[in-house]
Short mmCIF file of C-alpha atoms and ligand atoms in Angstrom, two decimals:
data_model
loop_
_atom_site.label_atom_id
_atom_site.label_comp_id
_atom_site.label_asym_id
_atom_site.label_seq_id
_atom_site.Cartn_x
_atom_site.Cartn_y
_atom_site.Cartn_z
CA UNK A 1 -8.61 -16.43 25.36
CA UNK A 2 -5.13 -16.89 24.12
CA UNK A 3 -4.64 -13.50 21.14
CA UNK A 4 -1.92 -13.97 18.31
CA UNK A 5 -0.78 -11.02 16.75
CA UNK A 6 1.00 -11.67 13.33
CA UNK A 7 4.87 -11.08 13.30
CA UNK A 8 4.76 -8.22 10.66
CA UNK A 9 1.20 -6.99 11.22
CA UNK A 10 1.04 -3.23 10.30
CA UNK A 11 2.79 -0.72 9.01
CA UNK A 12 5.45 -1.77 6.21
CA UNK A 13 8.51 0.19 5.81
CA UNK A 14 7.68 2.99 3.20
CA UNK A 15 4.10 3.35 4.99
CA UNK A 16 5.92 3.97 8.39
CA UNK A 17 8.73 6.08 6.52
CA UNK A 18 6.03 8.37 5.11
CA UNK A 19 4.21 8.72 7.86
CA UNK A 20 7.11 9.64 10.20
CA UNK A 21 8.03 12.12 7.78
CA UNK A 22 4.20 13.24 7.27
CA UNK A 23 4.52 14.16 11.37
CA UNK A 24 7.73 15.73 11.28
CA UNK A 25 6.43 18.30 8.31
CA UNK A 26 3.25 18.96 10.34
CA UNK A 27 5.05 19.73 13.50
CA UNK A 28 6.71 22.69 11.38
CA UNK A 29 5.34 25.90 10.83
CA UNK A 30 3.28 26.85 7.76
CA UNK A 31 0.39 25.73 5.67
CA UNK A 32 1.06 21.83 4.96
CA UNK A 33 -0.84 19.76 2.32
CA UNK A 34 -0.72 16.18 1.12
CA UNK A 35 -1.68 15.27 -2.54
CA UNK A 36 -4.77 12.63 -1.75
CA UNK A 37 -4.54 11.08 1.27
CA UNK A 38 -1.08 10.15 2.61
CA UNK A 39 -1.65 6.45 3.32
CA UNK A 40 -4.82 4.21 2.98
CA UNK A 41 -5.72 4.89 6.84
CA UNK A 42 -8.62 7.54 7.68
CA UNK A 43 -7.71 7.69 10.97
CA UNK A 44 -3.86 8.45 10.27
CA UNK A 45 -5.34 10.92 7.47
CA UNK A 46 -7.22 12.20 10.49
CA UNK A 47 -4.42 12.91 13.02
CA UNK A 48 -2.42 14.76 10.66
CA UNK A 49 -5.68 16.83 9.81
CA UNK A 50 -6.36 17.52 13.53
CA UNK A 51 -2.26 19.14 12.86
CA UNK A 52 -3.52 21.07 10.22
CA UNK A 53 -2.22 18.94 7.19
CA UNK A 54 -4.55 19.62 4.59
CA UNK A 55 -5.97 16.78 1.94
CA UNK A 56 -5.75 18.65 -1.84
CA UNK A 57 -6.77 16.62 -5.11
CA UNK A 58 -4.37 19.21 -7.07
CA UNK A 59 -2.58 22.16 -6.21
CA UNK A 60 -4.44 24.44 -7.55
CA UNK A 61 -4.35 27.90 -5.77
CA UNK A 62 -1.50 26.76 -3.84
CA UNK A 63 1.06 29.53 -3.65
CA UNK A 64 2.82 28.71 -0.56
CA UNK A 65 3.73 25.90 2.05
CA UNK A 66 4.69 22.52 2.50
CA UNK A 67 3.38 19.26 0.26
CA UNK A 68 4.26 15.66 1.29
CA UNK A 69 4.29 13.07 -1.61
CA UNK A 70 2.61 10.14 -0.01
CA UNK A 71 3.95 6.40 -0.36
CA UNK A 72 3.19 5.64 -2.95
CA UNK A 73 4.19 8.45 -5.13
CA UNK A 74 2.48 10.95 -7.72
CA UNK A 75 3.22 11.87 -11.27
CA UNK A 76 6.17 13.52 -12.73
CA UNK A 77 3.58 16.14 -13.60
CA UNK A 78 2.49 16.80 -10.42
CA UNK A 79 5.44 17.00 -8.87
CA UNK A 80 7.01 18.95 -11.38
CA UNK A 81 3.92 21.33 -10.72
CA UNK A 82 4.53 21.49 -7.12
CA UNK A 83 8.47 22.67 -7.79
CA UNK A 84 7.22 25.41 -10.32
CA UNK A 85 4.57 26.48 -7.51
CA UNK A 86 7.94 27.13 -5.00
CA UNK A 87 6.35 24.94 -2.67
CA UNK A 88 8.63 23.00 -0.45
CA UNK A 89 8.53 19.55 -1.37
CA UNK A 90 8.56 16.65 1.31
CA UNK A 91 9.00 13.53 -0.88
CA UNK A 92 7.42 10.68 1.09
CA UNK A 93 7.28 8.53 -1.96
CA UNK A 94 8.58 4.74 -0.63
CA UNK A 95 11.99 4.12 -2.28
CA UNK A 96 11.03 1.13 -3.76
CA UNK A 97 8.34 2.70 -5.63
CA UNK A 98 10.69 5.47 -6.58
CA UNK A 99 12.86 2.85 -8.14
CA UNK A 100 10.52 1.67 -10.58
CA UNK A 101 9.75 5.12 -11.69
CA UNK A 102 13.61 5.89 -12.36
CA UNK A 103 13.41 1.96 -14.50
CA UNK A 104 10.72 3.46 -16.46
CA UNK A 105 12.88 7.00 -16.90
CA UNK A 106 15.91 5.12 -17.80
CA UNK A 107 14.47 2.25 -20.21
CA UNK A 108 12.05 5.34 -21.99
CA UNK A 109 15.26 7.06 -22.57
CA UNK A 110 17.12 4.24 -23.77
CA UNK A 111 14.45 3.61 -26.61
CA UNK A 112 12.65 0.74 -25.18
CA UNK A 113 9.10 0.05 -24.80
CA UNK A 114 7.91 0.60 -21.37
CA UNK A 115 5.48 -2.78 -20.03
CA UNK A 116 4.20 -1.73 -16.45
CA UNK A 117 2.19 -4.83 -14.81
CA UNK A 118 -0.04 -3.52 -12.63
CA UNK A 119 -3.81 -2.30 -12.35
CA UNK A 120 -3.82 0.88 -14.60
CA UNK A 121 -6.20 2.92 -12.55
CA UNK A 122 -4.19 2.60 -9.85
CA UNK A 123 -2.44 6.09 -8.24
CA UNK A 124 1.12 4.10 -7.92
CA UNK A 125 1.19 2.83 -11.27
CA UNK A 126 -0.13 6.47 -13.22
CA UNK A 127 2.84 7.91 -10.82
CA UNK A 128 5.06 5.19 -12.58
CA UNK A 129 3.67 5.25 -16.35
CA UNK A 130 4.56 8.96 -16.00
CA UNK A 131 7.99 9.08 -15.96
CA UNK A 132 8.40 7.44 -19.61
CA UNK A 133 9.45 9.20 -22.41
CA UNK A 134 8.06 7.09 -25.24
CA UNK A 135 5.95 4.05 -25.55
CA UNK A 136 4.24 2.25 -22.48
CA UNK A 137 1.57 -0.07 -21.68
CA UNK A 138 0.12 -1.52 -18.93
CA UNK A 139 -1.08 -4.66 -18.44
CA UNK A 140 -2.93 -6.71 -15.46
CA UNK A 141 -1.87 -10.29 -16.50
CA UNK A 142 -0.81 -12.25 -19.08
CA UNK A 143 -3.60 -12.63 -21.48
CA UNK A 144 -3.70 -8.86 -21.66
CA UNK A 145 0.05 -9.08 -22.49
CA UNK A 146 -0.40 -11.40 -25.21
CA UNK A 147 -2.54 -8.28 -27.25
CA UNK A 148 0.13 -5.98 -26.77
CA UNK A 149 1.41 -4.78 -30.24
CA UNK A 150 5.67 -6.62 -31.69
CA UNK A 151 8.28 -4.54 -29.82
CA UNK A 152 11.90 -4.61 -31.38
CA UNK A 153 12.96 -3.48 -27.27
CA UNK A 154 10.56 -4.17 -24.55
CA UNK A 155 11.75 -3.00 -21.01
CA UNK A 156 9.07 -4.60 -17.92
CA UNK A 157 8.89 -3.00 -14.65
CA UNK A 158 5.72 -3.78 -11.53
CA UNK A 159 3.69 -2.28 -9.90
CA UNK A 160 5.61 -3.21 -6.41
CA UNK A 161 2.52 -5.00 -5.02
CA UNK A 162 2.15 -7.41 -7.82
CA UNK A 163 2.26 -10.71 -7.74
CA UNK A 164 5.32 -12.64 -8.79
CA UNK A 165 3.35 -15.08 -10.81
CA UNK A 166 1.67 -11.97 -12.95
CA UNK A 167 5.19 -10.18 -13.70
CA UNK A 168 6.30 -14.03 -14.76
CA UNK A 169 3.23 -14.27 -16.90
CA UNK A 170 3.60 -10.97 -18.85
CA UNK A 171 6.89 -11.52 -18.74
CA UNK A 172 6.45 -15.11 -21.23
CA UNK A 173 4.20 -13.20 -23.65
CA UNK A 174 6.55 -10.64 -23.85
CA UNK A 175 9.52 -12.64 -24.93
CA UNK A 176 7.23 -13.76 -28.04
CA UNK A 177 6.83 -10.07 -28.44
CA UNK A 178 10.21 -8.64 -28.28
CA UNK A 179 13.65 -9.03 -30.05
CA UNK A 180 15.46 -7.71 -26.72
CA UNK A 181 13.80 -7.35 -23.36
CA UNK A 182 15.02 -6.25 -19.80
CA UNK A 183 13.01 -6.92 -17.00
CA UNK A 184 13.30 -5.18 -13.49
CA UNK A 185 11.38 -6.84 -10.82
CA UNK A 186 10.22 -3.88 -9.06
CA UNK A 187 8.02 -6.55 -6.56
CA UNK A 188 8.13 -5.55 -2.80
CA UNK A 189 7.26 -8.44 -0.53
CA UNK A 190 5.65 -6.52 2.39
CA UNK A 191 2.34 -7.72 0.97
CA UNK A 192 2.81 -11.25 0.16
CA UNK A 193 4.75 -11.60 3.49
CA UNK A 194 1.65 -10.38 5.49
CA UNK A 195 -0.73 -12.43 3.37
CA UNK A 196 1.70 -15.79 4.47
CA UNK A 197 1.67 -14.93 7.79
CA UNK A 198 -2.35 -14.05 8.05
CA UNK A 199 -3.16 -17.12 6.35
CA UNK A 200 -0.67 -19.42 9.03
CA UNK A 201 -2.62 -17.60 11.23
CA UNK A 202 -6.31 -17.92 10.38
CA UNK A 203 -5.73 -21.69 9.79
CA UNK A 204 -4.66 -22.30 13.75
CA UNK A 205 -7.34 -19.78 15.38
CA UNK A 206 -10.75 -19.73 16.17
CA UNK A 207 -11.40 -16.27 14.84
CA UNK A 208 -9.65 -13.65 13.23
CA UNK A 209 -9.55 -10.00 13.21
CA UNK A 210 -7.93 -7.94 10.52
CA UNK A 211 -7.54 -3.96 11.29
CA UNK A 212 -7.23 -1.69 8.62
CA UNK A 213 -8.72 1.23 6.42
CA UNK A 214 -12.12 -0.06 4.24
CA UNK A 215 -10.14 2.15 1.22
CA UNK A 216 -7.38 0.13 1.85
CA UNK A 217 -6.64 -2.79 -1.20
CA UNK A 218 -4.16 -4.53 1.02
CA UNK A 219 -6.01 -4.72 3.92
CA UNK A 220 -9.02 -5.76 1.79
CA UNK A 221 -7.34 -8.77 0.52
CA UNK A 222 -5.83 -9.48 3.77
CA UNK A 223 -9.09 -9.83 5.22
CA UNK A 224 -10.34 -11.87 1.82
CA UNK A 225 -7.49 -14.74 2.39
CA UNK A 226 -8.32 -14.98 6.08
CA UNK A 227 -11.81 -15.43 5.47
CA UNK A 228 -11.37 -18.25 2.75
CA UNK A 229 -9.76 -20.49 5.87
CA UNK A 230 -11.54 -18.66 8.61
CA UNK A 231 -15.01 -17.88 8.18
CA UNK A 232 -15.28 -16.04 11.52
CA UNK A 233 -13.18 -12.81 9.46
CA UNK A 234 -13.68 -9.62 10.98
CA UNK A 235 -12.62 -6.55 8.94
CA UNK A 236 -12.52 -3.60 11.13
CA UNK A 237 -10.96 0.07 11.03
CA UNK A 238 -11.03 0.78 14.90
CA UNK A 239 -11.64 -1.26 18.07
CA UNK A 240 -14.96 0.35 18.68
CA UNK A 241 -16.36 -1.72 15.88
CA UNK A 242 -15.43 -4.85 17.97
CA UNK A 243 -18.19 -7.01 19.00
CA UNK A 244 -18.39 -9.08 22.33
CA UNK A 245 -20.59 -11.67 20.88
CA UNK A 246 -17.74 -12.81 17.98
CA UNK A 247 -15.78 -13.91 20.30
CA UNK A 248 -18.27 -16.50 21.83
CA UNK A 249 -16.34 -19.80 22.03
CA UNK A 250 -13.00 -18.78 20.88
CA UNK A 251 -10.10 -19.92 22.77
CA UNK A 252 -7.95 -18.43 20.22
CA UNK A 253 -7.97 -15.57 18.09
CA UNK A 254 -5.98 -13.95 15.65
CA UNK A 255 -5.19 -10.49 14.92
CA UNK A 256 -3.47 -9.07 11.55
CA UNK A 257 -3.31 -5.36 10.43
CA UNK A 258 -2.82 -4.13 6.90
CA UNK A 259 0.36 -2.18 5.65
CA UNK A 260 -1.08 0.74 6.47
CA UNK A 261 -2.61 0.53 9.58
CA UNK A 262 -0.27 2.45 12.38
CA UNK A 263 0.42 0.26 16.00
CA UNK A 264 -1.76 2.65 18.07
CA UNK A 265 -4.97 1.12 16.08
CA UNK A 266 -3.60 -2.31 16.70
CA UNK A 267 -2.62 -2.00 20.58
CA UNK A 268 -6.38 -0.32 20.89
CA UNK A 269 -7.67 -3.70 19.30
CA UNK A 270 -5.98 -6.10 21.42
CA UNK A 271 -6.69 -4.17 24.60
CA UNK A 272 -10.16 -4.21 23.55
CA UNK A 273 -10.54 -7.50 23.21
CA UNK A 274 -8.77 -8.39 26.70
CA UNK A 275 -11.05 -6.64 28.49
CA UNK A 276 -13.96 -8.66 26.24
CA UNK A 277 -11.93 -11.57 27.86
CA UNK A 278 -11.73 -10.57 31.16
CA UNK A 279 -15.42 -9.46 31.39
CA UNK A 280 -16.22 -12.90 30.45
CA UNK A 281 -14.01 -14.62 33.03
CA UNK A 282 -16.05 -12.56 35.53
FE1 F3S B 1 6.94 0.50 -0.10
FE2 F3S B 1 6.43 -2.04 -0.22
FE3 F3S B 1 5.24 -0.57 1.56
S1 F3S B 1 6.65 -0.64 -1.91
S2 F3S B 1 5.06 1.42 0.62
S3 F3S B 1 7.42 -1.00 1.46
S4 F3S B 1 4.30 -2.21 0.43
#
């Protein structure tokens, strides 16, 4: 049985920033914490809690220590909280992420309405809508745009795992909207790039096998794409969920990891699988 991993399967690069700097602050002394879970991967969550990093919701009773800012960032509120509370701060937020909160700073500031696209219950974008100063909405997709309120100076920013076609969307309605508008695309690729490659993939195997956490929306959708070209889609967190009988038949099979799933889970997976392989070749 011939196994394809995808080129860019895995960890992107403010997932494997954060979680490098996640280790680092756990190999120090003191109490460490992380506000919610660092990355969308239990078992990753799990390693740093068998280090002593502790999950908090909020910080309250927190006094001393260390708190990480996971990927994909928190509120102004919240970090400003943390800072008041002495605590010392490990900022793990990805830069890109960072970025569009400083757009949304900077375009508040300079009077314009703020137009985040993105999924409003979403942890990345409330970190983003919380840096403006003034007016901001957020909206999923163009139709939603097209209720927003006349602007005299609209300012758009993304969430950064958005789809291009969305921002471009919102983006129309908002020129009808506005007298001035500035756009920022704020997009990081790391998700559509894996989605390419995983659907390449699925089309030229016989089965496909996408690791990553169950709370984990890219992984989710990674697995959702696969399984619209390859209906033998597994979605799996660990290799002990692997079973013998999928891979009855296959010659070929295909194995894809979401953004935040760390290497060790993936090199587990294929080994697993081998051996599946080499039990069947007697
Ligand atoms: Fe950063 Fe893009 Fe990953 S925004 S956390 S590199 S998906």
């Amino acid at each position: 049985m011939e196994i394809l991993l995808a080129k860019r399967a895995g960890f992107c690069f403010g997932v494997k920033r954060a979680t490098q700097m996640a280790f680092e602050a756990a190999e120090k002394e003191g109490e460490t914490f992380t506000l919610g879970p660092i990355i969308h991967s239990p078992q990753v969550v799990q390693r740093l809690e068998g280090m002593g990093v502790k999950v908090l919701s909020d910080l309250e009773g927190i006094g001393n220590g260390t708190v990480i800012i996971r990927s994909h960032g928190v509120t102004s509120a919240e970090l400003e909280d943390a800072v008041r509370r002495q605590l010392e701060v490990v900022d793990a937020t990805c830069p890109f992420v960072k970025k569009a909160q400083e757009h949304v700073k900077r375009l508040s500031h300079d009077g314009y309405t703020v137009v985040v696209v993105g999924d409003a219950d979403h942890p990345e974008v409330q970190g983003i809508v919380s840096y403006a100063e003034g007016p901001v909405h957020v909206v999923g997709s163009g139709e939603e745009a097209a209720r927003l309120p006349n602007m005299k100076k609209v300012g758009v920013v993304a969430q950064t795992t958005q789809s291009f076609e969305t921002l471009k969307n919102v983006v129309k309605e908002c020129l009808l909207k506005g007298g001035e508008i500035r756009v920022f695309n704020t997009i990081c690729d790391a998700t559509a790039v894996r989605q390419d490659e995983a659907k390449a993939l699925a089309r030229e195997v016989d089965c496909m096998i996408v690791i990553g956490g169950f709370n984990s929306a890219n992984t989710k959708r990674l697995a959702e794409v696969c399984s619209e070209l390859q209906p033998r889609t597994y979605h799996i967190e660990t290799a002990q969920e692997l079973d013998a009988s999928w891979f009855q038949g296959v010659e070929r099979v295909g194995v894809t990891a979401g953004a935040s799933t760390p290497k060790w889970l993936i090199d587990e997976v294929i080994e697993r699988i081998q051996e599946f392989d080499n039990k069947k070749k007697g």
